[in-house]
Tab-separated table of C-alpha atoms in Angstrom:
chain	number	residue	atom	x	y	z
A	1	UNK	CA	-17.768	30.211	183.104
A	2	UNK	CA	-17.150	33.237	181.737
A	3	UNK	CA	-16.842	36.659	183.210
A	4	UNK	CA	-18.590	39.845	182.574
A	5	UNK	CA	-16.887	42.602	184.110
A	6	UNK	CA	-19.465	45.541	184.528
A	7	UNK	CA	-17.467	48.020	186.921
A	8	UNK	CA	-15.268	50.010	184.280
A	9	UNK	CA	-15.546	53.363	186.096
A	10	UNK	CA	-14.181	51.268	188.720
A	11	UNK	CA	-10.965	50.666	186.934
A	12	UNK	CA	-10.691	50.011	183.364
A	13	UNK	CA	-8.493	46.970	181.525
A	14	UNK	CA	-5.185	49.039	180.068
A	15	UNK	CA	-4.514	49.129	175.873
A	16	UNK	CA	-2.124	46.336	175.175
A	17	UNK	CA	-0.291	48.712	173.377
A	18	UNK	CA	-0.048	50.825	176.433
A	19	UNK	CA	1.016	47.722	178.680
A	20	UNK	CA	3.116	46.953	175.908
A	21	UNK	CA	4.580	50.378	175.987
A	22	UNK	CA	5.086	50.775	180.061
A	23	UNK	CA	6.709	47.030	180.507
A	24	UNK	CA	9.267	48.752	177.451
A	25	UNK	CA	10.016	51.861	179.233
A	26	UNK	CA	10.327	50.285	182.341
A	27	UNK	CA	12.942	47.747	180.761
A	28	UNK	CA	14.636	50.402	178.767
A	29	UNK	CA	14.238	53.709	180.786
A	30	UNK	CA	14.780	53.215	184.276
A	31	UNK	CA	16.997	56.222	184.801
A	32	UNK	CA	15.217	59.183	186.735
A	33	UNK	CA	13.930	62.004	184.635
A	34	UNK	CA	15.613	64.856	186.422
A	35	UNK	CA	19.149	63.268	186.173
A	36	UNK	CA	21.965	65.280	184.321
A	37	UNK	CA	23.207	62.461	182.318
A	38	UNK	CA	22.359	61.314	178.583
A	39	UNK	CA	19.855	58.398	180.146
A	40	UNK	CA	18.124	60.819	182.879
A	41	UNK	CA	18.123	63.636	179.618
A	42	UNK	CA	16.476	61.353	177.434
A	43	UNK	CA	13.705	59.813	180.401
A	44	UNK	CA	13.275	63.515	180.680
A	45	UNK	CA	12.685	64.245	177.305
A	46	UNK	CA	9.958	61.610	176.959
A	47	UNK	CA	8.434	63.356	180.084
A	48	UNK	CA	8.034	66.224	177.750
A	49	UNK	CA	6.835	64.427	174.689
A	50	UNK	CA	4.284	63.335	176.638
A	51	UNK	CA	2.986	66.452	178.485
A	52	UNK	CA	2.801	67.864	174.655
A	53	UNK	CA	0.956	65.497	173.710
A	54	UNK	CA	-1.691	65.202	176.439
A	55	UNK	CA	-1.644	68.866	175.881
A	56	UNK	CA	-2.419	68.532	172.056
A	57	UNK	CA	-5.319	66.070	172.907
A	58	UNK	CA	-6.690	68.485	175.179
A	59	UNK	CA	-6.091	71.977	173.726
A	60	UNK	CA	-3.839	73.089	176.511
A	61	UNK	CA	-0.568	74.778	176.500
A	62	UNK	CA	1.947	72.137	177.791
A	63	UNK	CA	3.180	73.934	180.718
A	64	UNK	CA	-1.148	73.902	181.699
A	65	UNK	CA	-0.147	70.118	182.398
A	66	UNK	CA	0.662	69.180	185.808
A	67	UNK	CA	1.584	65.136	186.231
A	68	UNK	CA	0.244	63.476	189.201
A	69	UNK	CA	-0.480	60.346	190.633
A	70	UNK	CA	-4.480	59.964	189.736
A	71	UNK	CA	-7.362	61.360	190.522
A	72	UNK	CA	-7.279	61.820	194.155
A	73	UNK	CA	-4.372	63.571	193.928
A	74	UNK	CA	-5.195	65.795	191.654
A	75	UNK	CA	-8.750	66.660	193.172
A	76	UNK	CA	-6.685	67.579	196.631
A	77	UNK	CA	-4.000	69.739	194.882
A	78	UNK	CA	-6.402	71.786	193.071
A	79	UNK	CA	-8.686	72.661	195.980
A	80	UNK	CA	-5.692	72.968	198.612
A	81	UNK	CA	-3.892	74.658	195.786
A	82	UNK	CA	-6.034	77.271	195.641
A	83	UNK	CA	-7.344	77.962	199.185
A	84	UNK	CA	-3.405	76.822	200.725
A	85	UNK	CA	-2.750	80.675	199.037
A	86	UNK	CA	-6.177	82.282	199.447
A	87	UNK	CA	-5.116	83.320	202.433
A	88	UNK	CA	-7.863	84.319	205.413
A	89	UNK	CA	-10.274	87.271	203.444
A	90	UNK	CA	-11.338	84.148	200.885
A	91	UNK	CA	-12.015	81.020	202.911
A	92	UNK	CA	-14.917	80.043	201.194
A	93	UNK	CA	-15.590	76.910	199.001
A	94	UNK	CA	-18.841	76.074	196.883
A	95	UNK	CA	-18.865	72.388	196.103
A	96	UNK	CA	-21.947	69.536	195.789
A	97	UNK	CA	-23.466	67.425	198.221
A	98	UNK	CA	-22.652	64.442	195.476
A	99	UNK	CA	-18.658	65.068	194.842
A	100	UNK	CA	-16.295	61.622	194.602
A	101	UNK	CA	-14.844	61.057	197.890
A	102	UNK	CA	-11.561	62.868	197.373
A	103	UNK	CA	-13.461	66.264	196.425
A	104	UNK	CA	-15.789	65.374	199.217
A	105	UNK	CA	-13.669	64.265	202.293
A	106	UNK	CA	-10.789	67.347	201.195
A	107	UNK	CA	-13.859	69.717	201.856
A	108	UNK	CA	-14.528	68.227	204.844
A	109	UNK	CA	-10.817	67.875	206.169
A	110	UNK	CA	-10.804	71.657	205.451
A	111	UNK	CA	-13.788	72.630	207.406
A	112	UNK	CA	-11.926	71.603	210.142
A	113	UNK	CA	-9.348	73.967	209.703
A	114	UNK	CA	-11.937	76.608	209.542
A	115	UNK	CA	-12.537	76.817	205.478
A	116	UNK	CA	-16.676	77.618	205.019
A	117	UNK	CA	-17.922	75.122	202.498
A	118	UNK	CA	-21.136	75.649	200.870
A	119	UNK	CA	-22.623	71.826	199.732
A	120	UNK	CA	-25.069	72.388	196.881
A	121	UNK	CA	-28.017	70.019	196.973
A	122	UNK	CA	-28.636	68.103	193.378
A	123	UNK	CA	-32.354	67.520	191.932
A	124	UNK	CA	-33.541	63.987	191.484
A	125	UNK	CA	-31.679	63.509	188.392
A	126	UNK	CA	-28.223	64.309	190.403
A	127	UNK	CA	-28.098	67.650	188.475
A	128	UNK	CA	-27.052	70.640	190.492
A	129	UNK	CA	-28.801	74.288	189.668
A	130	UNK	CA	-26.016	76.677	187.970
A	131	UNK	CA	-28.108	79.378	189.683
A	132	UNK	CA	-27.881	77.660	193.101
A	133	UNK	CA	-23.918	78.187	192.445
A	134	UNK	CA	-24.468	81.854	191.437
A	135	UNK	CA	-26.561	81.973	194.222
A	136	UNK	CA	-24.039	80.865	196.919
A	137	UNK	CA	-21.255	83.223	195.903
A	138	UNK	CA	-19.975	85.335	198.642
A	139	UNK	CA	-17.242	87.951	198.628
A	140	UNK	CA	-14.934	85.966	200.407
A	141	UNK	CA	-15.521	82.697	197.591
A	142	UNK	CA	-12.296	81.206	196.043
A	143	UNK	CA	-13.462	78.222	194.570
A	144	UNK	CA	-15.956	76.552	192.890
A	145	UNK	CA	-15.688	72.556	192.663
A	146	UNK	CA	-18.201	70.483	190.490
A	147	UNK	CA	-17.681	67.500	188.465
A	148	UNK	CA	-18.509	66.789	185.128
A	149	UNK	CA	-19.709	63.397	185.140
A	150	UNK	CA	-21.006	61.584	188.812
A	151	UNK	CA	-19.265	58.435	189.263
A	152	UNK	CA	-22.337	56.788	190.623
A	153	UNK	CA	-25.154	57.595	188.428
A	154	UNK	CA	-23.511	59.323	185.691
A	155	UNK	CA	-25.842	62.132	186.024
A	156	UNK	CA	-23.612	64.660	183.673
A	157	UNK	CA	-23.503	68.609	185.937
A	158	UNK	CA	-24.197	71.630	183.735
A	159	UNK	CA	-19.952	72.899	183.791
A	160	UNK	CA	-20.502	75.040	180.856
A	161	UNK	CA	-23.077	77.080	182.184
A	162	UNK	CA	-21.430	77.370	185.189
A	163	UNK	CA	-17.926	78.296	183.869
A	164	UNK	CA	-19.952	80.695	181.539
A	165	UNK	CA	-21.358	82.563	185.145
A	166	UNK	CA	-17.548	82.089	186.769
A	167	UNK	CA	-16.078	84.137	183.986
A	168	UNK	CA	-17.385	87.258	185.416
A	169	UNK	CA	-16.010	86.410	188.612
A	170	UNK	CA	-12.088	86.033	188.243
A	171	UNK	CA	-11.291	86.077	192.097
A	172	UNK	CA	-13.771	82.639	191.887
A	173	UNK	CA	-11.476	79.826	190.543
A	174	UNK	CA	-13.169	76.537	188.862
A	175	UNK	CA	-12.424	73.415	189.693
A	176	UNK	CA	-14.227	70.394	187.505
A	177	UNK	CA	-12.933	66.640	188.693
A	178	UNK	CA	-13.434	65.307	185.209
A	179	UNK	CA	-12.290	61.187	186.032
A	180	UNK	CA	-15.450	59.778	185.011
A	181	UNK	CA	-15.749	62.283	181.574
A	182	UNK	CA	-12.323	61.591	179.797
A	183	UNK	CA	-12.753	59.814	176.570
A	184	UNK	CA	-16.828	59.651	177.639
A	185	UNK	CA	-17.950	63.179	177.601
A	186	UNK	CA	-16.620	66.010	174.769
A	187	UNK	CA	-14.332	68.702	176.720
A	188	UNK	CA	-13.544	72.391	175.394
A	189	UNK	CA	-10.742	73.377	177.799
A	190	UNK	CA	-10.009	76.386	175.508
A	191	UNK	CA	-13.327	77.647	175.859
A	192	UNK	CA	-14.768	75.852	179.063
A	193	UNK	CA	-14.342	78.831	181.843
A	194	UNK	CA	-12.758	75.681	183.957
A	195	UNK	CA	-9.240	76.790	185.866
A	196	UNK	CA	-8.683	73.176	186.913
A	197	UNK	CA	-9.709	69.615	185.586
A	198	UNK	CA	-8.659	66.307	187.187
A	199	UNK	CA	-7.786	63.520	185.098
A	200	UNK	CA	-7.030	59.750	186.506
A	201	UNK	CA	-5.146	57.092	183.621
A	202	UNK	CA	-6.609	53.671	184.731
A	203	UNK	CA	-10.458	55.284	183.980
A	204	UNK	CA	-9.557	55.459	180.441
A	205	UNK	CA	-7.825	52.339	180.022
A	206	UNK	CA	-4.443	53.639	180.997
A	207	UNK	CA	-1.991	52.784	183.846
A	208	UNK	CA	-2.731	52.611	187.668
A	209	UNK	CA	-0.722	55.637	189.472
A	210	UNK	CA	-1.043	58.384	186.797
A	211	UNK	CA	-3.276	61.377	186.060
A	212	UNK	CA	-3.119	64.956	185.538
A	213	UNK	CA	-4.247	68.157	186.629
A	214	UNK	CA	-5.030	71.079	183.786
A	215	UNK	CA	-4.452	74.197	185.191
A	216	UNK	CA	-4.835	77.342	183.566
A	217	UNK	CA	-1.996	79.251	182.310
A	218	UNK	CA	-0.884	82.304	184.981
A	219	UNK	CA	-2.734	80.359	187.951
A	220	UNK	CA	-0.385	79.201	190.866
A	221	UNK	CA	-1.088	76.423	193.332
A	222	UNK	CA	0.441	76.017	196.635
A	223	UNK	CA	1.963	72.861	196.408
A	224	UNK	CA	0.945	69.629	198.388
A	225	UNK	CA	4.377	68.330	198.276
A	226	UNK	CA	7.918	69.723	199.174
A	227	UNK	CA	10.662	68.143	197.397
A	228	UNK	CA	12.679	68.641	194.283
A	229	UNK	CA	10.703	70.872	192.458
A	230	UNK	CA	9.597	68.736	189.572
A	231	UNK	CA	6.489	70.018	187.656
A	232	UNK	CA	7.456	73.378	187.949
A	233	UNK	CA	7.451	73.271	191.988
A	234	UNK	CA	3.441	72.512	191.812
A	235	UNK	CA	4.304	68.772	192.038
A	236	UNK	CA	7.764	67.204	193.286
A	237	UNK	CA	8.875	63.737	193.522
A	238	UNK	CA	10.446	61.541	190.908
A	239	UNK	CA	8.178	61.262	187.739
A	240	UNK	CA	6.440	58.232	186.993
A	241	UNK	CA	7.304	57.767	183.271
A	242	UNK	CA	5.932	54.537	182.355
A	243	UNK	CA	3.045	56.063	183.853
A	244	UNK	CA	2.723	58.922	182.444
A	245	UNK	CA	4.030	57.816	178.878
A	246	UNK	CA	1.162	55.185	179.348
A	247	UNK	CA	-1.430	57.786	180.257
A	248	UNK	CA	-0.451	59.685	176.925
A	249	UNK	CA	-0.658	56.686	174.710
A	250	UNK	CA	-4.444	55.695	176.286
A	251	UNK	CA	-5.381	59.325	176.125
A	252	UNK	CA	-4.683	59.852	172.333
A	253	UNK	CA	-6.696	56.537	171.894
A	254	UNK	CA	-9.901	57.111	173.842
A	255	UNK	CA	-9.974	60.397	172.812
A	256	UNK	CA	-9.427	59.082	169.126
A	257	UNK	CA	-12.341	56.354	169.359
A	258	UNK	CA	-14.539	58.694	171.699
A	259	UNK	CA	-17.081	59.238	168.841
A	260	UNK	CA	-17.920	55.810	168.045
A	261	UNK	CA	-17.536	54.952	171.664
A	262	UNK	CA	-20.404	57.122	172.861
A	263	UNK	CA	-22.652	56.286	170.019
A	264	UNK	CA	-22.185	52.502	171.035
A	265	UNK	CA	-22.617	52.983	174.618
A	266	UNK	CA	-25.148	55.218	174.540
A	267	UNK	CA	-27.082	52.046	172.325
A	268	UNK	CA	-26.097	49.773	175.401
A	269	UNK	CA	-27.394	51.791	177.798
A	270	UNK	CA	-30.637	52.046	175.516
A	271	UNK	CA	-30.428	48.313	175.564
A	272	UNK	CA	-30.145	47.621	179.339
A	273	UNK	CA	-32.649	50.183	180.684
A	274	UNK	CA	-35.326	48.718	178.034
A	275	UNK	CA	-34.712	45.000	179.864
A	276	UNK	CA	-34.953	47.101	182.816
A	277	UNK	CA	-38.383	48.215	182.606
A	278	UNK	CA	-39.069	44.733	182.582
A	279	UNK	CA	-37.869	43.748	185.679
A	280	UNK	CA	-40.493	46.191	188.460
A	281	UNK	CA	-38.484	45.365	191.445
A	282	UNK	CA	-35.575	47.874	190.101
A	283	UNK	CA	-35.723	51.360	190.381
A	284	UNK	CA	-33.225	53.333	187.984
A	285	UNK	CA	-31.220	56.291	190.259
A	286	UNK	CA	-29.166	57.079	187.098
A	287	UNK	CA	-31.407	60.271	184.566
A	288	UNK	CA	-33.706	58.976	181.906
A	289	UNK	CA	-32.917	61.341	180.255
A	290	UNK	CA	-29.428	60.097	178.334
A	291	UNK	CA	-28.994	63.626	177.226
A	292	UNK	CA	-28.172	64.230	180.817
A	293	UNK	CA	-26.303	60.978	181.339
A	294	UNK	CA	-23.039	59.807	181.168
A	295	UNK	CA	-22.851	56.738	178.391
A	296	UNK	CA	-21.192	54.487	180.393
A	297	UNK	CA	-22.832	53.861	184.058
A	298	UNK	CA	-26.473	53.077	185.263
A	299	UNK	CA	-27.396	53.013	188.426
A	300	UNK	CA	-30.013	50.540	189.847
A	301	UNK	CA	-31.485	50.028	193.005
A	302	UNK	CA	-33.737	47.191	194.418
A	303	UNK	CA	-35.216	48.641	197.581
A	304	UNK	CA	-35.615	46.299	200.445
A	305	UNK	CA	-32.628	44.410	198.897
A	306	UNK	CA	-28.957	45.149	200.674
A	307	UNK	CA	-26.142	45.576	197.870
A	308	UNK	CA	-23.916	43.184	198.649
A	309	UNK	CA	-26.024	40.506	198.255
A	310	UNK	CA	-27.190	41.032	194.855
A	311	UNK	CA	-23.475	41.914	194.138
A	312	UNK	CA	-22.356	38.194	195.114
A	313	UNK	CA	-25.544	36.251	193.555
A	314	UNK	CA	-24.762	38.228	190.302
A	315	UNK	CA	-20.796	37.204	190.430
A	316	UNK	CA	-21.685	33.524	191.063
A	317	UNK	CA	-23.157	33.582	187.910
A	318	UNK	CA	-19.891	35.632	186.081
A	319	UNK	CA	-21.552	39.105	186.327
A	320	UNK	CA	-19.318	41.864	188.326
A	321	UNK	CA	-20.942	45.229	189.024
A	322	UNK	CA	-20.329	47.337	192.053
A	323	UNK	CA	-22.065	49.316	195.294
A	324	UNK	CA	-21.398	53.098	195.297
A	325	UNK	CA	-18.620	53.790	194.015
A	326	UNK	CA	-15.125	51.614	194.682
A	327	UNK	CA	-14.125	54.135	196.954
A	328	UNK	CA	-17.023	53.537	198.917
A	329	UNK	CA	-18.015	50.439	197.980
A	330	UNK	CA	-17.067	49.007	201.778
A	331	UNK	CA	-18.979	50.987	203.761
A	332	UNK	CA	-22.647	49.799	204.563
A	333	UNK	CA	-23.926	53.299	205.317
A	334	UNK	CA	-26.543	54.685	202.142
A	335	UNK	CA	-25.099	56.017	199.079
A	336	UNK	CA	-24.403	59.773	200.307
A	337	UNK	CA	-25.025	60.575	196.497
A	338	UNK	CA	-28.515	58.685	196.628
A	339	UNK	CA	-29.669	60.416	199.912
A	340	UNK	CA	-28.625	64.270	198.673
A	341	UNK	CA	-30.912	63.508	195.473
A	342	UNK	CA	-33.704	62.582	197.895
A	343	UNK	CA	-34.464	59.339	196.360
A	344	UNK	CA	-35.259	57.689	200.435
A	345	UNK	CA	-33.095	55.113	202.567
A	346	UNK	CA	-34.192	51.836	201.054
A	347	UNK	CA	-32.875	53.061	197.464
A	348	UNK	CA	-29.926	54.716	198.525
A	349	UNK	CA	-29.305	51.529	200.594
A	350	UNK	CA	-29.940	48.844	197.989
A	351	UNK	CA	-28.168	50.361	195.059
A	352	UNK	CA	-25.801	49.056	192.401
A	353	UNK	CA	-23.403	50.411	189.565
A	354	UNK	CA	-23.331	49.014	186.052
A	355	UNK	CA	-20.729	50.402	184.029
A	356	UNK	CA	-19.478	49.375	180.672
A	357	UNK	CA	-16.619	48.830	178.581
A	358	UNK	CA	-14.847	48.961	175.024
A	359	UNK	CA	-15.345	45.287	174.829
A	360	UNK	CA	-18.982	44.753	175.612
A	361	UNK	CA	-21.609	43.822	172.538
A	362	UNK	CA	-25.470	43.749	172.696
A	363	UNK	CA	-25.306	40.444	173.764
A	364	UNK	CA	-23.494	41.038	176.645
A	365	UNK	CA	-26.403	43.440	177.983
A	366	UNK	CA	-28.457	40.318	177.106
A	367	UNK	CA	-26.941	38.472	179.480
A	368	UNK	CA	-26.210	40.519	182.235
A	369	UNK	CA	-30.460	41.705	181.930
A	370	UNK	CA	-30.636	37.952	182.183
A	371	UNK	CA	-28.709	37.398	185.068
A	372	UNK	CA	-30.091	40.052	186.675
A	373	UNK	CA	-33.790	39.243	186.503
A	374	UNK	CA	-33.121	35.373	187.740
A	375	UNK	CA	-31.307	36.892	190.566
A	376	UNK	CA	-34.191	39.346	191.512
A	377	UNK	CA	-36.394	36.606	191.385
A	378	UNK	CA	-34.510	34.463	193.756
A	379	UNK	CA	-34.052	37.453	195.669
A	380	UNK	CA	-37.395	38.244	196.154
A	381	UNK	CA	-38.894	36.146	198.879
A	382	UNK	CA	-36.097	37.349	200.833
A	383	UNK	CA	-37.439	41.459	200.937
A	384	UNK	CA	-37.236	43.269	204.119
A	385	UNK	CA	-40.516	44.526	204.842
């Protein structure tokens, strides 16, 4: 039977050319990137060739990319970054109540150290208020946090319009974790009012174990890690370079097919939420509106229903989707997204992400629309009340 795998902001399949291009480097350049010698000089020089080119992609200066390991690290070292050397008269954070885990549990790890975080509540489309951020500004604020794209329901937040109210503010740094908008979602960093934007490979069909971290020229960041120094001493240990070569390669090529790639899945998405209407026992979390959406994910929920078990019934039949978000997708608790929208227990209980992929056709959405109504239907008679 074949397979339809649905959970792409999960973790996307990697280029072949990319895989082709880390199992090379790994073969070829093995030697570390900081070593003095002609094979350490030349790993090190790649290192270089690839920050410039991210950079390129990005319209960034190269020395505004920092190389980490993904997106959790680079979500942690921008908000530690920047309150770590705040120091005590600006120990306030404004973030949302519907952050990924790594924006969301680093806000909470810093409460406990006595940081005041301000946790802006979304509207039912997952959209926070850029005058609730204006709103929440204090004189001791050093950061603002919001992502561009949700990694649940893909409800896109309103970054420009909230970098445009930051740039009066210069004390007030912006952070954006931009995982689930790379290659999706058109990004000025040039003109964006954003000091810091998270990037994680494997989202965009790169490697596992690389991302990056824009930050913007002149801003420093007290470092998570003390070690050798690399990335000028905002990042040390031993560069991944089949990693972040890899990264580079996938980045130029999403960014490349991004145009065609957001016209198509914005036509799947069309496609699945018209079979959706069809099918009364699901409730769509992610906005109607697709000018507010990210192209790729849809959120579902079948109240009454737990997760899991419409997860399993729909892989029995070759159909993978996901709960929450794969960070998440263990815990049993409600979606905390789901509950700060407002949308009630039994749909932030019962909920399920569909995301797509380069490789998936019309017929695809077909099938999986298929799959999904015979499973509801089985389903059914089995309802909590």
């Amino acid at each position: 039977m074949k397979t339809y795998y649905f959970d792409h902001s999960a973790s996307t399949p990697p280029y072949e050319s990319v895989i082709r291009t880390v199992a090379e480097l790994m073969a070829e350049h093995y030697a570390h990137p900081s070593a003095l010698h002609r094979a350490g000089t030349d790993a090190g020089k790649l290192v270089e060739r690839a920050r410039a080119a991210v950079a390129g992609l990005l319209g960034a200066a190269p020395g505004e990319v920092v190389f980490t390991s993904g997106g959790t690290e680079s979500n942690n070292l921008a908000i530690k970054g920047i309150l770590g050397l705040a120091g005590r008269k600006t120990r306030h954070m404004i973030t949302t109540a519907i952050e990924h885990s790594s924006v969301h549990g680093t806000a909470r790890q810093l409460e406990s150290e006595g940081v005041r975080v301000t946790y802006l509540t979304p509207d039912e489309q997952g959209r926070v208020a850029p005058s609730d951020v204006a709103a929440a500004i204090a004189d001791d604020t050093a950061l603002v946090s919001v992502m561009h794209a949700n990694n649940e329901t893909g409800a896109l937040q309103p970054i420009e319009e909230i970098g445009a109210l930051l740039r009066d503010r210069p004390r007030v740094r912006f952070h954006v974790d931009g995982v689930q908008a790379v290659g999706k979602i058109p990004f000025d960093w040039a003109r964006s009012g954003v000091d810091l934007y998270s990037a994680s490979a494997h989202k965009f069909r790169g490697p596992r174990g690389a991302g990056y971290l824009l930050v913007r020229d002149g801003l420093k960041l007290h470092p998570l890690l003390a070690g050798g120094g690399q990335e000028s001493d905002t990042r040390s240990g031993t560069h991944n370079l089949p990693g972040i070569v890899g990264m580079a390669q996938a980045l130029r090529l999403a960014i490349e097919s991004m145009p065609e790639r957001r016209k198509r899945m914005y036509e799947l998405r069309r496609r699945l939420l018209s079979h959706v209407e069809r099918i009364p026992e699901l409730v769509l979390n992610s906005p109607s509106d697709e000018r507010l959406a990210s192209p790729q994910i849809v959120n579902l929920s079948y109240p009454g229903m737990r997760p899991e078990v419409l997860l399993h019934m729909l892989e029995e039949h070759g159909v993978l989707v996901s709960t929450q978000s794969a960070c998440s997708s263990k815990s049993l608790k409600p979606s905390r997204v789901l509950t700060a929208m407002g949308l009630g227990e039994a749909r932030a209980t019962g909920s399920i992400r569909v995301s797509f992929g380069d490789e998936h056709v019309a017929e695809d959405i077909d099938i999986l629309a298929e799959r999904l109504q015979s499973t509801v239907a089985k389903l059914k008679p089995l309802e909590r009340n």
